[in-house]
PDB file of N, CA and C in Angstrom:
ATOM      1  N   ARG A   1      31.444  29.979 -60.962  1.00 56.00           N
ATOM      2  CA  ARG A   1      32.091  30.431 -59.898  1.00 56.00           C
ATOM      3  C   ARG A   1      31.350  30.984 -58.567  1.00 56.00           C
ATOM      4  N   ARG A   2      30.067  31.704 -58.885  1.00 53.00           N
ATOM      5  CA  ARG A   2      29.371  32.165 -57.885  1.00 53.00           C
ATOM      6  C   ARG A   2      29.043  30.813 -57.049  1.00 53.00           C
ATOM      7  N   GLN A   3      28.438  29.900 -57.885  1.00 54.00           N
ATOM      8  CA  GLN A   3      27.785  28.614 -57.204  1.00 54.00           C
ATOM      9  C   GLN A   3      28.795  27.941 -56.439  1.00 54.00           C
ATOM     10  N   ARG A   4      30.260  27.955 -56.969  1.00 53.00           N
ATOM     11  CA  ARG A   4      31.167  27.149 -56.110  1.00 53.00           C
ATOM     12  C   ARG A   4      31.380  27.851 -54.902  1.00 53.00           C
ATOM     13  N   GLN A   5      31.405  29.278 -54.908  1.00 50.00           N
ATOM     14  CA  GLN A   5      31.664  30.133 -53.731  1.00 50.00           C
ATOM     15  C   GLN A   5      30.397  29.800 -52.581  1.00 50.00           C
ATOM     16  N   MET A   6      29.246  29.741 -53.208  1.00 48.00           N
ATOM     17  CA  MET A   6      28.128  29.290 -52.238  1.00 48.00           C
ATOM     18  C   MET A   6      28.193  27.869 -51.745  1.00 48.00           C
ATOM     19  N   CYS A   7      28.799  26.933 -52.225  1.00 53.00           N
ATOM     20  CA  CYS A   7      28.897  25.640 -51.795  1.00 53.00           C
ATOM     21  C   CYS A   7      29.923  25.714 -50.968  1.00 53.00           C
ATOM     22  N   ILE A   8      30.922  26.549 -51.201  1.00 48.00           N
ATOM     23  CA  ILE A   8      32.080  26.436 -50.087  1.00 48.00           C
ATOM     24  C   ILE A   8      31.509  27.019 -48.643  1.00 48.00           C
ATOM     25  N   ARG A   9      31.053  28.264 -48.772  1.00 54.00           N
ATOM     26  CA  ARG A   9      30.286  28.989 -47.865  1.00 54.00           C
ATOM     27  C   ARG A   9      29.499  28.150 -47.027  1.00 54.00           C
ATOM     28  N   ASP A  10      28.568  27.415 -47.687  1.00 62.00           N
ATOM     29  CA  ASP A  10      27.393  26.537 -47.125  1.00 62.00           C
ATOM     30  C   ASP A  10      28.145  25.279 -46.211  1.00 62.00           C
ATOM     31  N   SER A  11      29.369  24.913 -46.889  1.00 65.00           N
ATOM     32  CA  SER A  11      29.912  23.556 -46.355  1.00 65.00           C
ATOM     33  C   SER A  11      30.698  24.190 -45.094  1.00 65.00           C
ATOM     34  N   ILE A  12      31.092  25.521 -45.033  1.00 70.00           N
ATOM     35  CA  ILE A  12      31.755  25.934 -43.963  1.00 70.00           C
ATOM     36  C   ILE A  12      30.688  25.954 -42.771  1.00 70.00           C
ATOM     37  N   ILE A  13      29.666  26.486 -42.995  1.00 76.00           N
ATOM     38  CA  ILE A  13      28.706  26.773 -41.990  1.00 76.00           C
ATOM     39  C   ILE A  13      28.147  25.619 -41.625  1.00 76.00           C
ATOM     40  N   GLU A  14      27.744  24.495 -42.371  1.00 79.00           N
ATOM     41  CA  GLU A  14      27.296  23.214 -41.888  1.00 79.00           C
ATOM     42  C   GLU A  14      28.207  22.540 -41.128  1.00 79.00           C
ATOM     43  N   ASN A  15      29.378  22.656 -41.157  1.00 82.00           N
ATOM     44  CA  ASN A  15      30.506  22.095 -40.510  1.00 82.00           C
ATOM     45  C   ASN A  15      30.792  22.643 -38.862  1.00 82.00           C
ATOM     46  N   LYS A  16      29.941  23.584 -38.797  1.00 86.00           N
ATOM     47  CA  LYS A  16      30.148  24.372 -37.318  1.00 86.00           C
ATOM     48  C   LYS A  16      29.110  23.919 -36.418  1.00 86.00           C
ATOM     49  N   MET A  17      29.256  23.863 -35.009  1.00 87.00           N
ATOM     50  CA  MET A  17      28.380  23.557 -33.901  1.00 87.00           C
ATOM     51  C   MET A  17      27.980  24.891 -33.479  1.00 87.00           C
ATOM     52  N   PHE A  18      26.962  25.305 -33.758  1.00 90.00           N
ATOM     53  CA  PHE A  18      26.202  26.465 -33.374  1.00 90.00           C
ATOM     54  C   PHE A  18      25.654  26.363 -31.977  1.00 90.00           C
ATOM     55  N   PHE A  19      25.654  27.287 -31.039  1.00 91.00           N
ATOM     56  CA  PHE A  19      24.810  27.233 -29.726  1.00 91.00           C
ATOM     57  C   PHE A  19      23.876  28.233 -29.653  1.00 91.00           C
ATOM     58  N   SER A  20      22.736  28.193 -29.003  1.00 92.00           N
ATOM     59  CA  SER A  20      21.903  29.137 -28.700  1.00 92.00           C
ATOM     60  C   SER A  20      22.518  30.167 -27.693  1.00 92.00           C
ATOM     61  N   PRO A  21      22.508  31.424 -28.085  1.00 94.00           N
ATOM     62  CA  PRO A  21      22.874  32.503 -27.284  1.00 94.00           C
ATOM     63  C   PRO A  21      22.242  32.610 -25.911  1.00 94.00           C
ATOM     64  N   ILE A  22      21.038  32.292 -25.731  1.00 94.00           N
ATOM     65  CA  ILE A  22      20.257  32.575 -24.685  1.00 94.00           C
ATOM     66  C   ILE A  22      19.002  31.845 -24.400  1.00 94.00           C
ATOM     67  N   LYS A  23      18.408  31.505 -23.570  1.00 93.00           N
ATOM     68  CA  LYS A  23      17.315  30.757 -23.328  1.00 93.00           C
ATOM     69  C   LYS A  23      16.101  31.675 -23.210  1.00 93.00           C
ATOM     70  N   GLY A  24      15.119  31.769 -23.871  1.00 94.00           N
ATOM     71  CA  GLY A  24      13.997  32.737 -23.827  1.00 94.00           C
ATOM     72  C   GLY A  24      12.947  32.502 -24.849  1.00 94.00           C
ATOM     73  N   GLU A  25      12.127  33.616 -24.939  1.00 95.00           N
ATOM     74  CA  GLU A  25      11.041  33.543 -26.040  1.00 95.00           C
ATOM     75  C   GLU A  25      11.337  34.120 -27.272  1.00 95.00           C
ATOM     76  N   ILE A  26      11.161  33.644 -28.439  1.00 95.00           N
ATOM     77  CA  ILE A  26      11.711  34.215 -29.938  1.00 95.00           C
ATOM     78  C   ILE A  26      10.411  35.328 -29.971  1.00 95.00           C
ATOM     79  N   THR A  27      10.687  36.273 -30.255  1.00 95.00           N
ATOM     80  CA  THR A  27       9.838  37.469 -30.276  1.00 95.00           C
ATOM     81  C   THR A  27       9.739  37.923 -31.575  1.00 95.00           C
ATOM     82  N   GLN A  28      10.618  37.724 -32.524  1.00 95.00           N
ATOM     83  CA  GLN A  28      10.682  38.241 -33.790  1.00 95.00           C
ATOM     84  C   GLN A  28      11.759  37.279 -34.577  1.00 95.00           C
ATOM     85  N   SER A  29      11.162  36.587 -35.627  1.00 95.00           N
ATOM     86  CA  SER A  29      12.013  35.713 -36.308  1.00 95.00           C
ATOM     87  C   SER A  29      12.936  36.470 -37.410  1.00 95.00           C
ATOM     88  N   PHE A  30      13.882  35.892 -38.082  1.00 94.00           N
ATOM     89  CA  PHE A  30      14.432  36.457 -39.408  1.00 94.00           C
ATOM     90  C   PHE A  30      13.296  36.632 -40.415  1.00 94.00           C
ATOM     91  N   ASN A  31      13.570  37.676 -41.007  1.00 94.00           N
ATOM     92  CA  ASN A  31      12.586  37.952 -42.016  1.00 94.00           C
ATOM     93  C   ASN A  31      13.026  39.010 -43.250  1.00 94.00           C
ATOM     94  N   PHE A  32      13.615  38.374 -44.050  1.00 93.00           N
ATOM     95  CA  PHE A  32      14.362  39.101 -45.244  1.00 93.00           C
ATOM     96  C   PHE A  32      13.386  39.982 -45.903  1.00 93.00           C
ATOM     97  N   ASN A  33      12.153  39.786 -46.199  1.00 95.00           N
ATOM     98  CA  ASN A  33      11.127  40.596 -46.967  1.00 95.00           C
ATOM     99  C   ASN A  33      10.944  41.918 -45.826  1.00 95.00           C
ATOM    100  N   GLU A  34      11.091  41.912 -44.711  1.00 95.00           N
ATOM    101  CA  GLU A  34      10.875  42.821 -43.680  1.00 95.00           C
ATOM    102  C   GLU A  34      12.350  43.525 -43.357  1.00 95.00           C
ATOM    103  N   ASN A  35      13.517  43.298 -43.971  1.00 94.00           N
ATOM    104  CA  ASN A  35      14.701  43.658 -43.578  1.00 94.00           C
ATOM    105  C   ASN A  35      14.974  43.430 -42.120  1.00 94.00           C
ATOM    106  N   HIS A  36      14.565  42.223 -41.504  1.00 92.00           N
ATOM    107  CA  HIS A  36      14.851  41.931 -40.152  1.00 92.00           C
ATOM    108  C   HIS A  36      15.870  40.663 -40.204  1.00 92.00           C
ATOM    109  N   PHE A  37      16.977  41.227 -39.989  1.00 91.00           N
ATOM    110  CA  PHE A  37      18.083  39.873 -40.490  1.00 91.00           C
ATOM    111  C   PHE A  37      18.674  39.501 -39.099  1.00 91.00           C
ATOM    112  N   ALA A  38      17.651  39.170 -38.318  1.00 92.00           N
ATOM    113  CA  ALA A  38      18.113  38.590 -36.873  1.00 92.00           C
ATOM    114  C   ALA A  38      16.913  37.812 -36.229  1.00 92.00           C
ATOM    115  N   ILE A  39      17.525  37.317 -35.331  1.00 93.00           N
ATOM    116  CA  ILE A  39      16.247  36.442 -34.429  1.00 93.00           C
ATOM    117  C   ILE A  39      16.149  37.106 -33.197  1.00 93.00           C
ATOM    118  N   ASP A  40      15.270  37.685 -32.584  1.00 94.00           N
ATOM    119  CA  ASP A  40      15.042  38.470 -31.415  1.00 94.00           C
ATOM    120  C   ASP A  40      14.574  37.618 -30.388  1.00 94.00           C
ATOM    121  N   ILE A  41      15.126  37.404 -29.122  1.00 94.00           N
ATOM    122  CA  ILE A  41      15.012  36.320 -28.115  1.00 94.00           C
ATOM    123  C   ILE A  41      14.854  37.242 -26.851  1.00 94.00           C
ATOM    124  N   ALA A  42      13.552  37.287 -26.120  1.00 93.00           N
ATOM    125  CA  ALA A  42      13.308  38.036 -24.938  1.00 93.00           C
ATOM    126  C   ALA A  42      13.722  37.178 -23.990  1.00 93.00           C
ATOM    127  N   ALA A  43      14.371  37.749 -22.807  1.00 94.00           N
ATOM    128  CA  ALA A  43      14.733  36.866 -21.677  1.00 94.00           C
ATOM    129  C   ALA A  43      14.591  37.883 -20.578  1.00 94.00           C
ATOM    130  N   ASP A  44      14.820  37.541 -19.195  1.00 92.00           N
ATOM    131  CA  ASP A  44      14.854  38.323 -18.062  1.00 92.00           C
ATOM    132  C   ASP A  44      16.111  39.174 -18.095  1.00 92.00           C
ATOM    133  N   ILE A  45      15.921  40.426 -17.859  1.00 89.00           N
ATOM    134  CA  ILE A  45      17.062  41.290 -17.534  1.00 89.00           C
ATOM    135  C   ILE A  45      18.157  40.837 -16.784  1.00 89.00           C
ATOM    136  N   GLY A  46      19.521  40.952 -17.241  1.00 88.00           N
ATOM    137  CA  GLY A  46      20.525  40.467 -16.728  1.00 88.00           C
ATOM    138  C   GLY A  46      20.924  39.044 -16.962  1.00 88.00           C
ATOM    139  N   THR A  47      19.988  38.338 -17.750  1.00 92.00           N
ATOM    140  CA  THR A  47      20.418  36.891 -18.094  1.00 92.00           C
ATOM    141  C   THR A  47      21.613  36.975 -18.881  1.00 92.00           C
ATOM    142  N   PRO A  48      22.617  35.988 -18.808  1.00 93.00           N
ATOM    143  CA  PRO A  48      23.718  36.024 -19.618  1.00 93.00           C
ATOM    144  C   PRO A  48      23.563  35.631 -20.967  1.00 93.00           C
ATOM    145  N   VAL A  49      24.119  36.294 -21.681  1.00 94.00           N
ATOM    146  CA  VAL A  49      24.085  35.777 -23.372  1.00 94.00           C
ATOM    147  C   VAL A  49      25.388  35.379 -23.631  1.00 94.00           C
ATOM    148  N   LYS A  50      25.462  34.128 -24.267  1.00 95.00           N
ATOM    149  CA  LYS A  50      26.626  33.367 -24.737  1.00 95.00           C
ATOM    150  C   LYS A  50      26.823  33.501 -26.342  1.00 95.00           C
ATOM    151  N   SER A  51      28.015  33.475 -26.678  1.00 96.00           N
ATOM    152  CA  SER A  51      28.233  33.353 -28.118  1.00 96.00           C
ATOM    153  C   SER A  51      27.852  32.096 -28.811  1.00 96.00           C
ATOM    154  N   VAL A  52      27.474  32.029 -30.094  1.00 95.00           N
ATOM    155  CA  VAL A  52      27.018  30.884 -30.842  1.00 95.00           C
ATOM    156  C   VAL A  52      28.048  30.180 -31.178  1.00 95.00           C
ATOM    157  N   LEU A  53      29.437  30.698 -31.214  1.00 95.00           N
ATOM    158  CA  LEU A  53      30.534  30.024 -31.667  1.00 95.00           C
ATOM    159  C   LEU A  53      31.960  30.640 -30.919  1.00 95.00           C
ATOM    160  N   ASP A  54      32.788  29.946 -30.747  1.00 95.00           N
ATOM    161  CA  ASP A  54      34.273  30.532 -30.113  1.00 95.00           C
ATOM    162  C   ASP A  54      34.479  31.890 -31.254  1.00 95.00           C
ATOM    163  N   GLY A  55      35.183  32.739 -30.514  1.00 96.00           N
ATOM    164  CA  GLY A  55      35.516  33.925 -31.376  1.00 96.00           C
ATOM    165  C   GLY A  55      36.084  35.023 -30.631  1.00 96.00           C
ATOM    166  N   LYS A  56      36.389  36.083 -31.284  1.00 98.00           N
ATOM    167  CA  LYS A  56      36.941  37.170 -30.600  1.00 98.00           C
ATOM    168  C   LYS A  56      36.039  38.421 -30.693  1.00 98.00           C
ATOM    169  N   ILE A  57      35.682  38.929 -29.619  1.00 97.00           N
ATOM    170  CA  ILE A  57      35.055  40.287 -29.485  1.00 97.00           C
ATOM    171  C   ILE A  57      35.559  41.382 -30.430  1.00 97.00           C
ATOM    172  N   ILE A  58      34.889  41.832 -31.419  1.00 98.00           N
ATOM    173  CA  ILE A  58      35.556  42.953 -32.163  1.00 98.00           C
ATOM    174  C   ILE A  58      34.817  44.408 -31.914  1.00 98.00           C
ATOM    175  N   PHE A  59      33.774  44.356 -31.358  1.00 97.00           N
ATOM    176  CA  PHE A  59      32.892  45.633 -30.940  1.00 97.00           C
ATOM    177  C   PHE A  59      32.324  45.258 -29.800  1.00 97.00           C
ATOM    178  N   SER A  60      32.221  46.111 -29.008  1.00 96.00           N
ATOM    179  CA  SER A  60      31.372  46.377 -27.627  1.00 96.00           C
ATOM    180  C   SER A  60      31.185  47.521 -27.058  1.00 96.00           C
ATOM    181  N   GLU A  61      29.901  48.087 -27.459  1.00 96.00           N
ATOM    182  CA  GLU A  61      29.664  49.557 -27.216  1.00 96.00           C
ATOM    183  C   GLU A  61      28.125  49.808 -26.868  1.00 96.00           C
ATOM    184  N   TRP A  62      27.712  50.822 -26.435  1.00 94.00           N
ATOM    185  CA  TRP A  62      26.299  51.310 -26.214  1.00 94.00           C
ATOM    186  C   TRP A  62      25.736  52.045 -27.335  1.00 94.00           C
ATOM    187  N   SER A  63      24.573  51.866 -27.786  1.00 92.00           N
ATOM    188  CA  SER A  63      24.019  52.871 -28.889  1.00 92.00           C
ATOM    189  C   SER A  63      22.655  53.230 -28.497  1.00 92.00           C
ATOM    190  N   LEU A  64      22.222  54.303 -28.989  1.00 93.00           N
ATOM    191  CA  LEU A  64      21.013  54.992 -28.564  1.00 93.00           C
ATOM    192  C   LEU A  64      19.996  54.122 -29.021  1.00 93.00           C
ATOM    193  N   GLU A  65      20.102  53.494 -30.313  1.00 92.00           N
ATOM    194  CA  GLU A  65      18.998  52.705 -30.967  1.00 92.00           C
ATOM    195  C   GLU A  65      18.899  51.350 -30.403  1.00 92.00           C
ATOM    196  N   THR A  66      19.812  50.686 -30.120  1.00 91.00           N
ATOM    197  CA  THR A  66      20.008  49.156 -29.653  1.00 91.00           C
ATOM    198  C   THR A  66      20.496  48.877 -28.235  1.00 91.00           C
ATOM    199  N   GLY A  67      20.850  49.629 -27.585  1.00 92.00           N
ATOM    200  CA  GLY A  67      21.383  49.529 -26.320  1.00 92.00           C
ATOM    201  C   GLY A  67      22.949  48.849 -26.413  1.00 92.00           C
ATOM    202  N   TYR A  68      23.200  48.059 -25.508  1.00 94.00           N
ATOM    203  CA  TYR A  68      24.485  47.458 -25.617  1.00 94.00           C
ATOM    204  C   TYR A  68      24.625  46.530 -26.652  1.00 94.00           C
ATOM    205  N   VAL A  69      25.548  46.556 -27.560  1.00 95.00           N
ATOM    206  CA  VAL A  69      25.985  45.722 -28.710  1.00 95.00           C
ATOM    207  C   VAL A  69      27.285  44.814 -28.633  1.00 95.00           C
ATOM    208  N   VAL A  70      27.245  43.911 -28.931  1.00 96.00           N
ATOM    209  CA  VAL A  70      28.547  42.974 -29.062  1.00 96.00           C
ATOM    210  C   VAL A  70      28.517  42.295 -30.217  1.00 96.00           C
ATOM    211  N   VAL A  71      29.722  42.292 -30.938  1.00 97.00           N
ATOM    212  CA  VAL A  71      29.898  41.846 -32.324  1.00 97.00           C
ATOM    213  C   VAL A  71      31.274  40.983 -32.178  1.00 97.00           C
ATOM    214  N   ILE A  72      30.896  39.582 -32.444  1.00 97.00           N
ATOM    215  CA  ILE A  72      31.829  38.670 -32.570  1.00 97.00           C
ATOM    216  C   ILE A  72      32.485  38.101 -33.723  1.00 97.00           C
ATOM    217  N   ASP A  73      33.728  38.081 -33.965  1.00 97.00           N
ATOM    218  CA  ASP A  73      34.298  37.535 -35.111  1.00 97.00           C
ATOM    219  C   ASP A  73      34.742  35.975 -34.947  1.00 97.00           C
ATOM    220  N   HIS A  74      34.075  35.129 -35.628  1.00 95.00           N
ATOM    221  CA  HIS A  74      34.285  33.653 -35.503  1.00 95.00           C
ATOM    222  C   HIS A  74      35.329  33.150 -36.575  1.00 95.00           C
ATOM    223  N   GLY A  75      35.854  33.897 -37.235  1.00 93.00           N
ATOM    224  CA  GLY A  75      36.688  33.455 -38.281  1.00 93.00           C
ATOM    225  C   GLY A  75      35.939  33.091 -39.631  1.00 93.00           C
ATOM    226  N   GLU A  76      36.662  32.639 -40.676  1.00 90.00           N
ATOM    227  CA  GLU A  76      35.938  32.364 -41.873  1.00 90.00           C
ATOM    228  C   GLU A  76      34.885  32.971 -42.525  1.00 90.00           C
ATOM    229  N   ASN A  77      34.937  34.311 -42.191  1.00 89.00           N
ATOM    230  CA  ASN A  77      33.796  35.413 -42.635  1.00 89.00           C
ATOM    231  C   ASN A  77      32.449  35.135 -41.761  1.00 89.00           C
ATOM    232  N   ILE A  78      32.646  34.637 -40.534  1.00 92.00           N
ATOM    233  CA  ILE A  78      31.418  34.348 -39.861  1.00 92.00           C
ATOM    234  C   ILE A  78      31.451  35.304 -38.674  1.00 92.00           C
ATOM    235  N   ILE A  79      30.413  36.143 -38.518  1.00 94.00           N
ATOM    236  CA  ILE A  79      30.166  37.101 -37.436  1.00 94.00           C
ATOM    237  C   ILE A  79      28.946  37.036 -36.689  1.00 94.00           C
ATOM    238  N   SER A  80      28.741  37.278 -35.428  1.00 96.00           N
ATOM    239  CA  SER A  80      27.475  37.189 -34.796  1.00 96.00           C
ATOM    240  C   SER A  80      27.437  38.529 -34.121  1.00 96.00           C
ATOM    241  N   VAL A  81      26.120  39.096 -34.074  1.00 96.00           N
ATOM    242  CA  VAL A  81      25.903  40.324 -33.407  1.00 96.00           C
ATOM    243  C   VAL A  81      24.808  40.255 -32.441  1.00 96.00           C
ATOM    244  N   TYR A  82      25.146  40.860 -31.297  1.00 95.00           N
ATOM    245  CA  TYR A  82      24.194  40.713 -29.960  1.00 95.00           C
ATOM    246  C   TYR A  82      23.643  42.184 -29.723  1.00 95.00           C
ATOM    247  N   LYS A  83      22.411  42.384 -29.945  1.00 94.00           N
ATOM    248  CA  LYS A  83      21.894  43.494 -29.559  1.00 94.00           C
ATOM    249  C   LYS A  83      20.919  43.770 -28.286  1.00 94.00           C
ATOM    250  N   HIS A  84      20.532  44.872 -27.851  1.00 91.00           N
ATOM    251  CA  HIS A  84      19.394  45.050 -26.939  1.00 91.00           C
ATOM    252  C   HIS A  84      19.880  44.367 -25.513  1.00 91.00           C
ATOM    253  N   ASN A  85      21.336  44.443 -25.354  1.00 91.00           N
ATOM    254  CA  ASN A  85      21.700  43.992 -24.005  1.00 91.00           C
ATOM    255  C   ASN A  85      21.577  44.895 -22.749  1.00 91.00           C
ATOM    256  N   SER A  86      21.464  44.444 -21.766  1.00 87.00           N
ATOM    257  CA  SER A  86      21.437  45.459 -20.506  1.00 87.00           C
ATOM    258  C   SER A  86      22.668  45.836 -19.931  1.00 87.00           C
ATOM    259  N   LYS A  87      23.688  45.094 -20.246  1.00 81.00           N
ATOM    260  CA  LYS A  87      25.142  45.450 -19.895  1.00 81.00           C
ATOM    261  C   LYS A  87      26.036  44.573 -20.844  1.00 81.00           C
ATOM    262  N   THR A  88      27.333  45.115 -20.888  1.00 70.00           N
ATOM    263  CA  THR A  88      28.424  44.256 -21.626  1.00 70.00           C
ATOM    264  C   THR A  88      29.275  43.640 -20.588  1.00 70.00           C
TER     265      THR A  88
END
């Protein structure tokens, strides 16, 4: 059953057209072993950040740890998180 769930999840993701949220330099890649579950991209302050897929904003706040944070729900259990933004 778990393998079937993984196959369904993988096919959902494979059938999506993801877009780069911003043009910039990758400063840190996804690294499971270091508990870094993101890709960090450096860009000029004020550069617009775009969603990787169509979706609905479900969270938009400022935090002491990561600055402005935006979370978008894309449906089908897919969310994207945008941290270290200079504004929302």
